[in-house]
Amino acid sequence: MTQVPSEPLVDTLCIVGPGLIGSSVLRAARADGLIARRTIATDIDPAVCARVRELDIADEVDTDPSKAVADADVVMLCVPVGAIAPVARALYPHLKPGAIMTDTGSVKRSVLADLDGALPPGAAYVPAHPMAGTEHSGPDAGFATLFVDRWCLLTPRADTPPDATARIVALWERLGARTRIMDPEHHDNVCAMVSHLPHLIAFTICGTADQLAEDTRGEVLDYAASGFRDFTRVAASDPVMWRDIFLHNREALLAMLDRFRADADAMAEAIRHGDADRIVETIRRGREIRRSLIENRQA
Amino acid sequence: MTQVPSEPLVDTLCIVGPGLIGSSVLRAARADGLIARRTIATDIDPAVCARVRELDIADEVDTDPSKAVADADVVMLCVPVGAIAPVARALYPHLKPGAIMTDTGSVKRSVLADLDGALPPGAAYVPAHPMAGTEHSGPDAGFATLFVDRWCLLTPRADTPPDATARIVALWERLGARTRIMDPEHHDNVCAMVSHLPHLIAFTICGTADQLAEDTRGEVLDYAASGFRDFTRVAASDPVMWRDIFLHNREALLAMLDRFRADADAMAEAIRHGDADRIVETIRRGREIRRSLIENRQA
């Protein structure tokens, strides 16, 4: 835990891509007063910039990212995973000396590999991943308390200056998050299991339902409360964001999917052959996880 | 819609197996007064009978099902799917003339096939499936409003007397449910998609997570809010109930699982080969289903 600061943690904070995550940081900074003295929002989409102006959640809005970052002490990239490395590389030359660039991407290993060696002298890059979100997206979707009691995982590289990491840790704690430092590869494996695989499965089963004959499809909607509905919430998330996550965490995700497919095959075999004990054993295992979550106060 | 009755719909209602569903019917009957003049609960497990007595949710409790049903005008079997046909056949000789037996099972076709030809003269069997429940089970888990605004699907056979079906429809509407008459095979296909397949997948992915290395498993619990948690709620349901559903709806369930597996394989291929368009297309389809649910006021 950091001490309660008496002055803002950051002088000028620039949010690149003020969508659900970025606009939530802006709103929290506006509500708190001790996160940043001044906030700047920028986006390559002029409509997003215009909307952020209308919402009045940033002190300044600049449609040119390279100008927007020039004055910033901390530049936070809140763009889809596939855009992080290209946007970072494009903005490096415009950073001021000593600036810290950070991101909010859900995949770390492949993104860090794409950044290797490109960081300009005097600036630092601190990879971060706030594990928060809803199924909604865009600047209207954000809210100031999005990160409260949620985790933010940081995956600094061997060459990341510890004081830069400490500043970004402090920033996320000020935003209400619990923080943890983690190896990028381990991060990607854990996220493949807790988030990327469940989303892949949810998208897939919604697609399966969608392809049913027209009469059955209508009934799937009528009776969705019987279990199917729980899968549709995660499946409502932003397609471009998830496309990028799937493609950038491809290896860890496909490895987890392979395990899941083997387990689903085993379950199908047990059902086909009427192996009641094996079915009950699998179900009991699932209940254990649920029970652990409840004890963990996560459910 | 039926007219508001001025006297109880049923004189004596016997609940066989007062778990989540059965105890909810008992509680609703106690709360309403116009469902049954008198309720009897019975279970082969003396502990369940004792608990129902403690909870004081039935007018009478009898540990001998064959005696409990002797006086009943409506006998409702609230037992796991695999027990419906054996329990029904065992109790047929003890029914009084003109009694209606009904059930609450989630699978219809195979259960009805097991009942064929066994119904005694003067009595009727009306298959029903209230689509309501929680992840909890047992007599303590029930509540009077469980069925309010939920569906109850009825799958009468060609030889089911229409007035018997009409009485059970009226009973479920009095319990607050919306009712629909449906072909048993169609019922089983729809339920395979909306309920049985999502449960199978949820149990499976919880099992997959459970088998991870100890350190990763702990983190799965810490970070479950990122998507995984939504899968664990349905996975918390009763193992014996779900074992029976999977085994009795085996054909429809395995057919839906095959479709899902083919779709998951296609998604894995798209990710492996970096086919961004195909990934986005699948995700968009899932979002459509979610949007339809919201328009349908189901989400």
Coordinates of C-alpha atoms in Angstrom, one line a residue:
Chain A
M1 CA 0.0 0.0 0.0
T2 CA 1.2 3.5 -0.8
Q3 CA 0.7 6.4 1.5
V4 CA -2.1 8.8 0.8
P5 CA -0.5 11.5 -1.4
S6 CA -0.8 15.2 -0.7
E7 CA -0.3 16.2 -4.3
P8 CA -1.2 14.4 -7.6
L9 CA 0.8 11.3 -8.3
V10 CA 1.2 12.4 -11.9
D11 CA 1.5 15.9 -13.3
T12 CA 0.2 15.3 -16.9
L13 CA -1.5 12.0 -17.7
C14 CA -2.3 11.3 -21.4
I15 CA -4.8 8.6 -22.2
V16 CA -4.4 7.2 -25.7
G17 CA -7.7 5.5 -26.7
P18 CA -10.4 6.7 -24.2
G19 CA -12.7 3.7 -24.5
L20 CA -14.2 1.7 -21.6
I21 CA -10.8 1.5 -19.7
G22 CA -9.3 4.8 -20.7
S23 CA -12.5 6.9 -20.0
S24 CA -12.8 5.1 -16.6
V25 CA -9.2 6.3 -15.8
L26 CA -10.1 9.8 -16.9
R27 CA -13.3 9.8 -14.8
A28 CA -11.5 8.5 -11.7
A29 CA -8.8 11.2 -12.1
R30 CA -11.5 13.8 -12.4
A31 CA -13.3 12.5 -9.3
D32 CA -10.2 12.0 -7.2
G33 CA -7.9 15.0 -7.8
L34 CA -4.8 13.2 -6.5
I35 CA -4.2 11.0 -9.6
A36 CA -3.2 13.7 -12.1
R37 CA -3.0 17.4 -12.1
R38 CA -4.0 17.5 -15.8
T39 CA -5.4 14.9 -18.1
I40 CA -5.2 14.8 -21.9
A41 CA -7.2 12.4 -24.1
T42 CA -6.3 11.5 -27.6
D43 CA -7.7 9.1 -30.2
I44 CA -7.1 8.5 -33.9
D45 CA -10.9 8.5 -34.3
P46 CA -12.2 12.1 -34.3
A47 CA -15.7 10.9 -33.3
V48 CA -14.2 9.4 -30.1
C49 CA -12.4 12.7 -29.4
A50 CA -15.6 14.7 -30.0
R51 CA -17.5 12.4 -27.6
V52 CA -14.9 12.8 -24.9
R53 CA -15.2 16.6 -25.3
E54 CA -19.0 16.3 -25.0
L55 CA -18.7 14.1 -21.9
D56 CA -16.2 16.6 -20.4
I57 CA -14.1 13.9 -18.8
A58 CA -10.6 15.1 -19.8
D59 CA -9.0 18.5 -19.2
E60 CA -7.8 18.6 -22.8
V61 CA -8.6 16.6 -26.0
D62 CA -6.2 16.4 -28.9
T63 CA -6.9 14.5 -32.2
D64 CA -3.2 14.3 -32.9
P65 CA -1.7 11.6 -30.6
S66 CA 1.9 12.7 -31.3
K67 CA 1.1 16.2 -30.0
A68 CA -1.1 14.9 -27.1
V69 CA 1.8 12.9 -25.6
A70 CA 4.5 15.6 -26.0
D71 CA 3.8 17.1 -22.5
A72 CA 2.8 14.0 -20.7
D73 CA 4.6 12.5 -17.7
V74 CA 2.7 9.3 -18.0
V75 CA 1.2 8.0 -21.3
M76 CA -1.3 5.2 -20.9
L77 CA -2.2 3.2 -24.0
C78 CA -5.7 2.0 -23.7
V79 CA -5.9 0.6 -27.3
P80 CA -6.7 -3.0 -28.5
V81 CA -3.8 -5.4 -27.9
G82 CA -2.9 -5.5 -31.6
A83 CA -2.4 -1.8 -31.7
I84 CA -0.2 -1.4 -28.6
A85 CA 3.2 -2.1 -30.2
P86 CA 2.6 -0.1 -33.4
V87 CA 1.1 2.9 -31.4
A88 CA 3.9 2.7 -28.9
R89 CA 6.6 2.7 -31.5
A90 CA 4.9 5.6 -33.4
L91 CA 4.7 7.7 -30.2
Y92 CA 8.2 7.0 -28.8
P93 CA 9.9 9.8 -30.7
H94 CA 7.3 12.3 -29.3
L95 CA 7.7 11.4 -25.6
K96 CA 9.4 14.0 -23.3
P97 CA 12.5 12.9 -21.4
G98 CA 11.7 10.8 -18.4
A99 CA 8.2 10.0 -19.5
I100 CA 6.7 6.7 -18.6
M101 CA 4.6 4.8 -21.2
T102 CA 2.3 2.1 -19.9
D103 CA -0.5 0.0 -21.4
T104 CA -3.6 -1.8 -20.3
G105 CA -3.5 -4.8 -22.6
S106 CA -4.7 -8.3 -21.8
V107 CA -1.8 -10.0 -23.5
K108 CA 1.8 -9.3 -22.5
R109 CA 4.5 -11.7 -24.0
S110 CA 4.0 -11.1 -27.7
V111 CA 3.4 -7.4 -27.3
L112 CA 6.6 -7.0 -25.2
A113 CA 8.5 -8.9 -27.9
D114 CA 7.3 -6.4 -30.5
L115 CA 8.5 -3.5 -28.4
D116 CA 12.0 -4.9 -27.8
G117 CA 14.8 -2.5 -28.3
A118 CA 12.7 0.3 -29.5
L119 CA 12.4 2.3 -26.3
P120 CA 14.1 5.7 -26.5
P121 CA 16.7 6.7 -23.9
G122 CA 15.3 8.5 -20.8
A123 CA 11.9 7.0 -21.1
A124 CA 10.5 3.8 -19.5
Y125 CA 7.8 1.3 -20.5
V126 CA 5.8 -0.4 -17.8
P127 CA 3.4 -3.1 -19.1
A128 CA 0.2 -3.3 -17.0
H129 CA -3.1 -5.1 -17.3
P130 CA -6.1 -3.9 -15.2
M131 CA -8.4 -6.9 -14.9
A132 CA -11.6 -5.0 -15.1
G133 CA -14.2 -4.4 -17.7
T134 CA -17.8 -4.9 -18.7
E135 CA -19.3 -6.2 -21.9
H136 CA -19.8 -2.5 -23.0
S137 CA -17.2 -0.4 -24.9
G138 CA -16.5 3.2 -25.9
P139 CA -16.1 6.4 -23.9
D140 CA -19.7 6.3 -22.7
A141 CA -19.2 2.9 -21.1
G142 CA -16.5 4.0 -18.5
F143 CA -17.1 4.8 -14.9
A144 CA -14.8 6.1 -12.1
T145 CA -15.1 3.0 -9.8
L146 CA -14.3 0.4 -12.5
F147 CA -11.0 -0.6 -11.0
V148 CA -12.0 -0.6 -7.3
D149 CA -11.0 -3.9 -5.7
R150 CA -10.0 -5.3 -9.1
W151 CA -6.6 -6.7 -9.9
C152 CA -4.0 -4.9 -12.0
L153 CA -1.1 -7.2 -13.0
L154 CA 2.2 -5.6 -14.0
T155 CA 4.8 -7.5 -16.0
P156 CA 7.9 -5.3 -16.0
R157 CA 10.9 -6.4 -18.1
A158 CA 14.4 -7.0 -16.8
D159 CA 15.4 -3.5 -18.1
T160 CA 12.3 -1.6 -16.7
P161 CA 13.5 0.9 -14.1
P162 CA 12.0 -0.1 -10.7
D163 CA 11.0 3.4 -9.9
A164 CA 8.9 3.6 -13.1
T165 CA 7.2 0.3 -12.1
A166 CA 6.6 1.7 -8.6
R167 CA 4.9 4.8 -10.0
I168 CA 2.5 2.8 -12.2
V169 CA 1.8 0.5 -9.2
A170 CA 1.0 3.6 -7.2
L171 CA -1.2 4.9 -10.0
W172 CA -3.3 1.7 -10.1
E173 CA -3.6 1.6 -6.4
R174 CA -4.8 5.2 -6.4
L175 CA -7.4 4.0 -8.9
G176 CA -8.6 1.5 -6.3
A177 CA -6.9 -1.7 -7.8
R178 CA -4.9 -4.4 -6.1
T179 CA -1.6 -4.9 -7.8
R180 CA 0.7 -7.8 -8.5
I181 CA 4.0 -8.2 -10.3
M182 CA 4.2 -11.2 -12.6
D183 CA 6.3 -12.8 -15.3
P184 CA 4.7 -12.0 -18.8
E185 CA 4.6 -15.6 -19.9
H186 CA 2.9 -16.7 -16.7
H187 CA 0.5 -13.8 -17.0
D188 CA -0.5 -15.0 -20.5
N189 CA -1.1 -18.6 -19.3
V190 CA -3.2 -17.5 -16.3
C191 CA -5.3 -15.1 -18.5
A192 CA -5.7 -17.7 -21.2
M193 CA -7.5 -19.9 -18.5
V194 CA -9.5 -17.3 -16.5
S195 CA -10.5 -15.0 -19.3
H196 CA -9.5 -15.8 -22.9
L197 CA -10.7 -19.4 -23.0
P198 CA -14.1 -18.7 -21.3
H199 CA -14.6 -15.9 -23.8
L200 CA -13.7 -18.1 -26.8
I201 CA -16.1 -20.8 -25.6
A202 CA -18.9 -18.2 -24.9
F203 CA -18.5 -16.7 -28.4
T204 CA -18.5 -20.2 -29.9
I205 CA -21.6 -21.6 -28.2
C206 CA -23.5 -18.4 -29.1
G207 CA -22.5 -19.0 -32.7
T208 CA -23.6 -22.6 -32.4
A209 CA -27.0 -21.5 -31.1
D210 CA -27.3 -18.9 -33.8
Q211 CA -26.9 -21.6 -36.5
L212 CA -29.9 -23.7 -35.3
A213 CA -33.0 -23.9 -37.4
E214 CA -35.2 -20.7 -37.1
D215 CA -37.9 -22.2 -34.9
T216 CA -35.4 -23.7 -32.4
R217 CA -33.3 -20.4 -32.4
G218 CA -36.4 -18.5 -31.2
E219 CA -36.9 -20.9 -28.4
V220 CA -33.3 -20.7 -27.4
L221 CA -34.0 -17.0 -26.8
D222 CA -37.2 -17.7 -24.9
Y223 CA -35.6 -20.2 -22.6
A224 CA -32.1 -18.8 -22.3
A225 CA -32.5 -18.4 -18.5
S226 CA -31.8 -22.1 -18.1
G227 CA -28.1 -21.8 -18.4
F228 CA -27.4 -20.4 -21.8
R229 CA -27.8 -16.8 -20.7
D230 CA -24.8 -16.9 -18.4
F231 CA -22.7 -17.5 -21.5
T232 CA -24.0 -14.6 -23.4
R233 CA -22.8 -11.8 -21.1
V234 CA -19.2 -12.4 -21.8
A235 CA -20.0 -13.0 -25.5
A236 CA -21.3 -9.4 -25.8
S237 CA -17.8 -7.9 -25.6
D238 CA -16.0 -5.9 -28.2
P239 CA -15.1 -8.0 -31.4
V240 CA -11.9 -6.1 -32.3
M241 CA -10.5 -6.2 -28.8
W242 CA -11.1 -10.0 -28.5
R243 CA -9.8 -10.7 -32.0
D244 CA -6.5 -9.1 -31.0
I245 CA -6.4 -10.9 -27.7
F246 CA -7.0 -14.3 -29.4
L247 CA -4.4 -13.7 -32.1
H248 CA -1.7 -12.3 -29.7
N249 CA -2.1 -14.9 -27.0
R250 CA -2.5 -17.6 -29.6
E251 CA -0.1 -20.2 -28.2
A252 CA -1.3 -20.1 -24.6
L253 CA -4.9 -20.0 -25.6
L254 CA -4.7 -22.9 -28.1
A255 CA -2.9 -25.0 -25.5
M256 CA -5.7 -24.3 -22.9
L257 CA -8.3 -25.0 -25.6
D258 CA -6.6 -28.3 -26.4
R259 CA -6.9 -29.3 -22.7
F260 CA -10.5 -28.2 -22.7
R261 CA -11.3 -30.2 -25.9
A262 CA -9.7 -33.3 -24.4
D263 CA -11.8 -32.9 -21.3
A264 CA -15.0 -32.3 -23.4
D265 CA -14.1 -35.4 -25.5
A266 CA -13.7 -37.5 -22.3
M267 CA -17.1 -36.2 -21.0
A268 CA -18.8 -37.0 -24.3
E269 CA -17.3 -40.5 -24.1
A270 CA -18.5 -41.0 -20.5
I271 CA -22.0 -39.9 -21.6
R272 CA -22.0 -42.1 -24.7
H273 CA -21.0 -45.1 -22.7
G274 CA -23.2 -44.4 -19.7
D275 CA -20.2 -44.0 -17.4
A276 CA -22.2 -42.5 -14.5
D277 CA -19.3 -42.4 -12.0
R278 CA -17.0 -40.5 -14.3
I279 CA -19.8 -37.9 -15.1
V280 CA -20.4 -37.4 -11.4
E281 CA -16.7 -37.1 -10.7
T282 CA -16.3 -34.3 -13.4
I283 CA -19.3 -32.5 -12.0
R284 CA -18.0 -32.7 -8.5
R285 CA -14.7 -31.2 -9.6
G286 CA -16.5 -28.2 -11.1
R287 CA -18.4 -27.7 -7.8
E288 CA -15.1 -27.7 -5.9
I289 CA -13.9 -24.7 -7.9
R290 CA -17.2 -22.9 -7.2
R291 CA -16.9 -23.6 -3.5
S292 CA -13.3 -22.3 -3.5
L293 CA -14.5 -19.1 -5.2
I294 CA -17.2 -18.6 -2.6
E295 CA -14.6 -19.1 0.2
N296 CA -12.4 -16.7 -1.7
R297 CA -15.3 -14.2 -1.8
Q298 CA -15.1 -14.1 -5.5
A299 CA -18.5 -15.4 -6.3
Chain B
M1 CA -54.7 -17.6 -18.7
T2 CA -57.1 -19.3 -16.3
Q3 CA -59.7 -17.5 -14.2
V4 CA -58.8 -16.8 -10.6
P5 CA -60.2 -19.8 -8.7
S6 CA -62.4 -19.4 -5.7
E7 CA -61.5 -22.7 -4.2
P8 CA -58.2 -24.7 -4.4
L9 CA -57.3 -26.1 -7.8
V10 CA -56.3 -29.4 -6.2
D11 CA -57.8 -31.1 -3.2
T12 CA -54.8 -33.2 -2.1
L13 CA -51.4 -32.6 -3.7
C14 CA -48.6 -35.0 -3.0
I15 CA -45.0 -34.0 -3.6
V16 CA -42.6 -36.9 -4.1
G17 CA -39.0 -35.7 -3.5
P18 CA -39.3 -32.2 -1.8
G19 CA -36.0 -30.8 -2.9
L20 CA -35.4 -27.4 -4.5
I21 CA -38.4 -27.8 -7.0
G22 CA -40.7 -29.8 -4.8
S23 CA -40.3 -27.7 -1.6
S24 CA -40.8 -24.5 -3.7
V25 CA -44.2 -26.0 -4.9
L26 CA -45.1 -26.7 -1.2
R27 CA -44.1 -23.3 -0.1
A28 CA -46.1 -21.6 -2.9
A29 CA -49.1 -23.8 -2.0
R30 CA -48.8 -22.8 1.7
A31 CA -48.4 -19.1 0.7
D32 CA -51.3 -19.1 -1.8
G33 CA -54.0 -21.2 -0.4
L34 CA -55.7 -21.7 -3.8
I35 CA -53.3 -24.3 -5.1
A36 CA -54.1 -27.2 -2.9
R37 CA -56.4 -27.7 0.1
R38 CA -53.9 -30.2 1.6
T39 CA -50.3 -31.0 0.8
I40 CA -48.4 -34.2 1.5
A41 CA -44.7 -34.6 1.2
T42 CA -42.8 -37.9 0.9
D43 CA -39.2 -39.0 0.2
I44 CA -37.4 -42.3 0.5
D45 CA -34.7 -40.4 2.5
P46 CA -36.0 -40.1 6.1
A47 CA -33.6 -37.2 6.7
V48 CA -35.4 -35.2 3.9
C49 CA -38.8 -36.0 5.5
A50 CA -37.5 -34.9 8.9
R51 CA -36.2 -31.6 7.5
V52 CA -39.5 -30.9 5.7
R53 CA -41.3 -31.4 9.0
E54 CA -38.9 -29.0 10.7
L55 CA -39.4 -26.5 8.0
D56 CA -43.1 -27.0 8.4
I57 CA -43.8 -26.5 4.7
A58 CA -46.2 -29.4 4.1
D59 CA -49.5 -30.3 5.9
E60 CA -48.4 -33.9 6.2
V61 CA -45.1 -35.8 5.8
D62 CA -45.0 -39.6 5.1
T63 CA -41.8 -41.6 4.8
D64 CA -43.7 -44.2 2.8
P65 CA -44.3 -42.9 -0.7
S66 CA -46.9 -45.7 -1.5
K67 CA -49.0 -44.5 1.5
A68 CA -48.4 -40.8 0.8
V69 CA -49.8 -41.0 -2.7
A70 CA -52.9 -43.1 -1.8
D71 CA -55.2 -40.1 -1.1
A72 CA -53.7 -37.6 -3.6
D73 CA -55.6 -36.1 -6.5
V74 CA -52.3 -34.9 -8.0
V75 CA -49.0 -36.6 -7.4
M76 CA -46.0 -34.6 -8.5
L77 CA -42.7 -36.4 -8.9
C78 CA -39.8 -34.0 -8.2
V79 CA -37.1 -36.6 -8.4
P80 CA -34.0 -36.8 -10.6
V81 CA -34.7 -37.7 -14.2
G82 CA -33.3 -41.2 -13.8
A83 CA -35.7 -41.9 -11.0
I84 CA -38.9 -40.7 -12.6
A85 CA -39.9 -43.8 -14.5
P86 CA -39.0 -46.3 -11.7
V87 CA -40.7 -44.2 -9.1
A88 CA -43.8 -43.7 -11.3
R89 CA -44.1 -47.4 -12.0
A90 CA -43.7 -48.3 -8.3
L91 CA -46.4 -45.8 -7.3
Y92 CA -49.0 -46.5 -10.1
P93 CA -50.7 -49.3 -8.1
H94 CA -51.2 -47.0 -5.1
L95 CA -52.9 -44.2 -7.0
K96 CA -56.5 -43.5 -6.3
P97 CA -58.9 -43.6 -9.3
G98 CA -58.9 -40.5 -11.4
A99 CA -55.5 -39.3 -9.9
I100 CA -53.1 -37.3 -12.1
M101 CA -49.4 -38.1 -11.9
T102 CA -47.1 -35.4 -13.2
D103 CA -43.3 -34.8 -13.1
T104 CA -40.8 -31.9 -13.2
G105 CA -38.0 -33.6 -15.2
S106 CA -35.7 -31.8 -17.6
V107 CA -35.7 -34.6 -20.1
K108 CA -38.9 -36.0 -21.7
R109 CA -38.5 -38.4 -24.6
S110 CA -36.6 -41.3 -22.9
V111 CA -38.5 -41.0 -19.7
L112 CA -41.9 -41.2 -21.5
A113 CA -40.6 -44.2 -23.5
D114 CA -39.9 -46.0 -20.1
L115 CA -43.4 -45.2 -18.9
D116 CA -45.2 -46.5 -22.0
G117 CA -48.1 -48.9 -21.4
A118 CA -47.6 -48.9 -17.6
L119 CA -50.3 -46.3 -16.7
P120 CA -53.2 -47.9 -14.7
P121 CA -56.8 -47.3 -16.0
G122 CA -58.5 -44.2 -14.6
A123 CA -55.3 -42.3 -13.9
A124 CA -53.5 -39.9 -16.1
Y125 CA -49.8 -38.9 -16.5
V126 CA -48.9 -35.4 -17.6
P127 CA -45.2 -34.8 -18.3
A128 CA -44.1 -31.3 -17.3
H129 CA -40.8 -29.4 -17.0
P130 CA -40.7 -26.2 -15.0
M131 CA -37.7 -24.3 -16.3
A132 CA -36.6 -22.8 -13.0
G133 CA -34.0 -23.6 -10.5
T134 CA -30.9 -22.3 -8.8
E135 CA -27.5 -23.9 -8.2
H136 CA -28.7 -24.9 -4.8
S137 CA -30.5 -28.2 -3.9
G138 CA -32.5 -29.8 -1.1
P139 CA -35.7 -28.8 0.9
D140 CA -33.9 -25.7 2.3
A141 CA -33.2 -24.3 -1.1
G142 CA -36.8 -23.8 -2.3
F143 CA -38.8 -20.6 -2.2
A144 CA -42.4 -19.8 -3.0
T145 CA -41.7 -17.5 -5.9
L146 CA -39.3 -19.8 -7.8
F147 CA -41.7 -20.3 -10.7
V148 CA -43.0 -16.7 -11.1
D149 CA -42.6 -15.6 -14.8
R150 CA -40.6 -18.8 -15.6
W151 CA -41.6 -21.2 -18.3
C152 CA -43.2 -24.6 -17.6
L153 CA -43.2 -26.8 -20.7
L154 CA -45.7 -29.7 -20.9
T155 CA -45.2 -32.6 -23.3
P156 CA -48.5 -34.7 -23.1
R157 CA -48.6 -37.9 -25.0
A158 CA -51.3 -38.7 -27.7
D159 CA -53.2 -40.7 -25.0
T160 CA -53.0 -38.1 -22.3
P161 CA -56.6 -36.9 -21.5
P162 CA -56.8 -33.2 -22.4
D163 CA -58.6 -32.3 -19.2
A164 CA -55.7 -33.8 -17.1
T165 CA -53.2 -31.7 -19.1
A166 CA -55.4 -28.6 -18.6
R167 CA -55.4 -29.1 -14.8
I168 CA -51.6 -29.3 -14.7
V169 CA -51.4 -26.3 -16.9
A170 CA -53.7 -24.4 -14.5
L171 CA -51.6 -25.6 -11.6
W172 CA -48.4 -24.2 -13.1
E173 CA -50.0 -21.0 -14.0
R174 CA -51.3 -20.7 -10.4
L175 CA -47.6 -21.2 -9.4
G176 CA -46.8 -18.1 -11.5
A177 CA -45.3 -19.9 -14.5
R178 CA -46.0 -19.3 -18.2
T179 CA -46.9 -22.6 -19.9
R180 CA -46.3 -24.0 -23.4
I181 CA -47.3 -27.4 -24.8
M182 CA -44.5 -29.0 -26.8
D183 CA -43.5 -32.3 -28.6
P184 CA -41.2 -34.3 -26.3
E185 CA -38.5 -34.7 -28.9
H186 CA -38.5 -31.0 -29.7
H187 CA -38.4 -30.2 -26.0
D188 CA -35.3 -32.3 -25.5
N189 CA -33.5 -30.7 -28.5
V190 CA -34.3 -27.2 -27.3
C191 CA -33.2 -28.0 -23.7
A192 CA -30.0 -29.7 -24.9
M193 CA -29.1 -26.3 -26.4
V194 CA -30.3 -23.8 -23.8
S195 CA -29.4 -25.8 -20.7
H196 CA -27.8 -29.2 -21.0
L197 CA -24.9 -28.2 -23.3
P198 CA -24.1 -25.0 -21.3
H199 CA -24.0 -27.1 -18.1
L200 CA -21.8 -29.7 -19.7
I201 CA -19.4 -27.1 -20.9
A202 CA -19.4 -25.3 -17.6
F203 CA -18.6 -28.5 -15.7
T204 CA -15.9 -29.4 -18.2
I205 CA -14.1 -26.0 -18.1
C206 CA -14.2 -26.0 -14.3
G207 CA -12.6 -29.5 -14.5
T208 CA -10.0 -28.2 -16.9
A209 CA -9.1 -25.3 -14.5
D210 CA -9.0 -27.7 -11.6
Q211 CA -6.3 -29.8 -13.3
L212 CA -3.9 -26.9 -13.7
A213 CA -0.7 -26.8 -11.7
E214 CA -1.2 -25.8 -8.1
D215 CA 0.2 -22.2 -8.5
T216 CA -1.8 -21.5 -11.6
R217 CA -5.0 -23.0 -10.0
G218 CA -4.7 -20.5 -7.1
E219 CA -4.5 -17.6 -9.5
V220 CA -7.5 -18.9 -11.5
L221 CA -9.4 -18.4 -8.3
D222 CA -7.9 -15.0 -7.6
Y223 CA -8.7 -13.7 -11.1
A224 CA -11.9 -15.6 -11.8
A225 CA -13.9 -12.3 -12.3
S226 CA -12.4 -12.0 -15.8
G227 CA -14.9 -14.3 -17.4
F228 CA -14.3 -17.7 -15.8
R229 CA -16.6 -16.9 -12.8
D230 CA -19.7 -16.8 -15.1
F231 CA -19.1 -20.4 -15.9
T232 CA -18.9 -21.6 -12.3
R233 CA -22.4 -20.6 -11.3
V234 CA -24.1 -23.2 -13.5
A235 CA -21.3 -25.7 -12.6
A236 CA -22.4 -25.5 -9.0
S237 CA -25.6 -27.5 -9.6
D238 CA -26.4 -31.0 -8.2
P239 CA -24.2 -33.8 -9.6
V240 CA -26.9 -36.6 -9.5
M241 CA -29.5 -34.4 -11.1
W242 CA -27.1 -33.5 -14.0
R243 CA -25.7 -37.0 -14.4
D244 CA -29.3 -38.2 -15.0
I245 CA -30.1 -35.4 -17.4
F246 CA -26.9 -36.0 -19.4
L247 CA -27.5 -39.8 -19.6
H248 CA -31.2 -39.5 -20.4
N249 CA -30.9 -36.8 -23.0
R250 CA -27.7 -38.4 -24.4
E251 CA -28.6 -38.3 -28.1
A252 CA -29.8 -34.7 -28.4
L253 CA -27.0 -33.6 -26.1
L254 CA -24.2 -35.4 -27.9
A255 CA -25.6 -34.0 -31.2
M256 CA -25.4 -30.4 -29.9
L257 CA -22.0 -31.1 -28.4
D258 CA -20.8 -32.3 -31.8
R259 CA -22.0 -29.0 -33.4
F260 CA -20.2 -27.0 -30.7
R261 CA -17.0 -29.0 -31.0
A262 CA -17.0 -28.4 -34.8
D263 CA -17.5 -24.7 -34.2
A264 CA -14.7 -24.7 -31.5
D265 CA -12.4 -26.5 -34.0
A266 CA -13.2 -23.9 -36.6
M267 CA -12.4 -21.1 -34.2
A268 CA -9.1 -22.8 -33.2
E269 CA -8.2 -23.1 -36.9
A270 CA -9.0 -19.4 -37.4
I271 CA -6.8 -18.4 -34.5
R272 CA -4.0 -20.8 -35.5
H273 CA -4.0 -19.3 -39.1
G274 CA -4.5 -15.7 -38.0
D275 CA -7.9 -15.5 -39.9
A276 CA -9.0 -12.2 -38.3
D277 CA -12.1 -11.9 -40.4
R278 CA -13.4 -15.2 -39.4
I279 CA -12.8 -14.6 -35.7
V280 CA -14.6 -11.2 -35.8
E281 CA -17.5 -12.9 -37.7
T282 CA -17.9 -15.5 -35.0
I283 CA -17.7 -12.9 -32.2
R284 CA -20.3 -10.7 -34.0
R285 CA -22.7 -13.7 -34.2
G286 CA -22.4 -14.2 -30.5
R287 CA -23.2 -10.5 -29.9
E288 CA -26.3 -10.8 -32.0
I289 CA -27.7 -13.5 -29.7
R290 CA -27.0 -11.3 -26.7
R291 CA -28.7 -8.3 -28.4
S292 CA -31.8 -10.5 -29.2
L293 CA -31.9 -11.5 -25.5
I294 CA -31.9 -7.9 -24.4
E295 CA -34.6 -7.0 -26.8
N296 CA -36.5 -10.1 -25.5
R297 CA -36.0 -8.8 -22.0
Q298 CA -34.2 -12.0 -21.0
A299 CA -30.9 -10.5 -20.2

